[in-house]
Amino acid sequence: MSSDPRPPVTRFKGPTRLEYLVTAGNNTVGFLRGIMQKRLIGLRCPSCSKVYLPPRGSCPICAVAMTEPVEVSQRGTVTTFSVVRFPFPGQVLTPPYACAHILLDGADVPLLHVVGGDVDAVRMGMRVQAVWVEDLQPTLASVAWFAPCDEPDTPYDVFAEYV
Ligand SMILES: [Zn+2]
């Protein structure tokens, strides 16, 4: 027990900086190597056959290791989205922009990314395709955004379970 009559410090404001290095595991290395070849490589669960992209070490449903690489399409369907219209601290993109869950053909989990073009035209079911940056880096940011493609919208009942 302290004899200090002052109240205890429970919070303070101060500058904080964290630097860290992430080492990619085997599954992530395959995904990142695919990115460097403009390919999207996920992993298939050997039990339920679901394809995850980005890949995961184990299936969250079956709890088994995922080891079978699967290349998925660069085209997919917007399952849901949100348009960001206001700036906020640390923001990378300039508003307005549309963040969307995109279910790539051949994948079973939507990918969170940006849909380019007219944000007011973005809609559930919209078909989009990956647009790559010129200078590829081993990050998902090498896909600059997803652009609308000239395909009919996917009917809602086809992707409803992914919303
Ligand atoms: Zn599974």
PDB file of C-alpha atoms in Angstrom, residues 4 6 11 13 18 21 27 35 42 56 62-63 67 88-89 92 95 101 115-116 127-128 143 151 163:
ATOM      1  CA  ASP A   4       1.576   8.719  -1.722  1.00  0.00           C
ATOM      2  CA  ARG A   6      -1.865  11.655  -4.972  1.00  0.00           C
ATOM      3  CA  ARG A  11      -4.042   7.275 -18.254  1.00  0.00           C
ATOM      4  CA  LYS A  13      -1.294  10.894 -23.636  1.00  0.00           C
ATOM      5  CA  LEU A  18       5.961   0.746 -33.014  1.00  0.00           C
ATOM      6  CA  LEU A  21       8.819  -6.933 -39.070  1.00  0.00           C
ATOM      7  CA  ASN A  27       1.027 -20.208 -47.001  1.00  0.00           C
ATOM      8  CA  ILE A  35       0.978 -11.512 -56.473  1.00  0.00           C
ATOM      9  CA  GLY A  42      -5.631 -19.130 -52.342  1.00  0.00           C
ATOM     10  CA  ARG A  56      -5.129 -19.102 -44.018  1.00  0.00           C
ATOM     11  CA  CYS A  62     -12.816 -27.679 -39.954  1.00  0.00           C
ATOM     12  CA  ALA A  63      -9.662 -26.801 -37.969  1.00  0.00           C
ATOM     13  CA  THR A  67      -2.144 -26.870 -48.061  1.00  0.00           C
ATOM     14  CA  PHE A  88     -10.173  10.909 -41.395  1.00  0.00           C
ATOM     15  CA  PRO A  89      -6.675  10.888 -39.845  1.00  0.00           C
ATOM     16  CA  VAL A  92      -4.606   6.486 -47.458  1.00  0.00           C
ATOM     17  CA  PRO A  95     -12.657  10.234 -50.649  1.00  0.00           C
ATOM     18  CA  HIS A 101     -16.328  -7.352 -50.239  1.00  0.00           C
ATOM     19  CA  VAL A 115     -13.788  -0.639 -56.315  1.00  0.00           C
ATOM     20  CA  GLY A 116     -12.624   2.117 -58.651  1.00  0.00           C
ATOM     21  CA  ARG A 127     -19.030  -7.736 -61.600  1.00  0.00           C
ATOM     22  CA  VAL A 128     -15.487  -6.394 -61.214  1.00  0.00           C
ATOM     23  CA  VAL A 143      -3.952  -4.850 -56.922  1.00  0.00           C
ATOM     24  CA  GLU A 151     -20.623  -8.571 -67.487  1.00  0.00           C
ATOM     25  CA  VAL A 163     -23.183 -11.120 -47.512  1.00  0.00           C
TER      26      VAL A 163
END
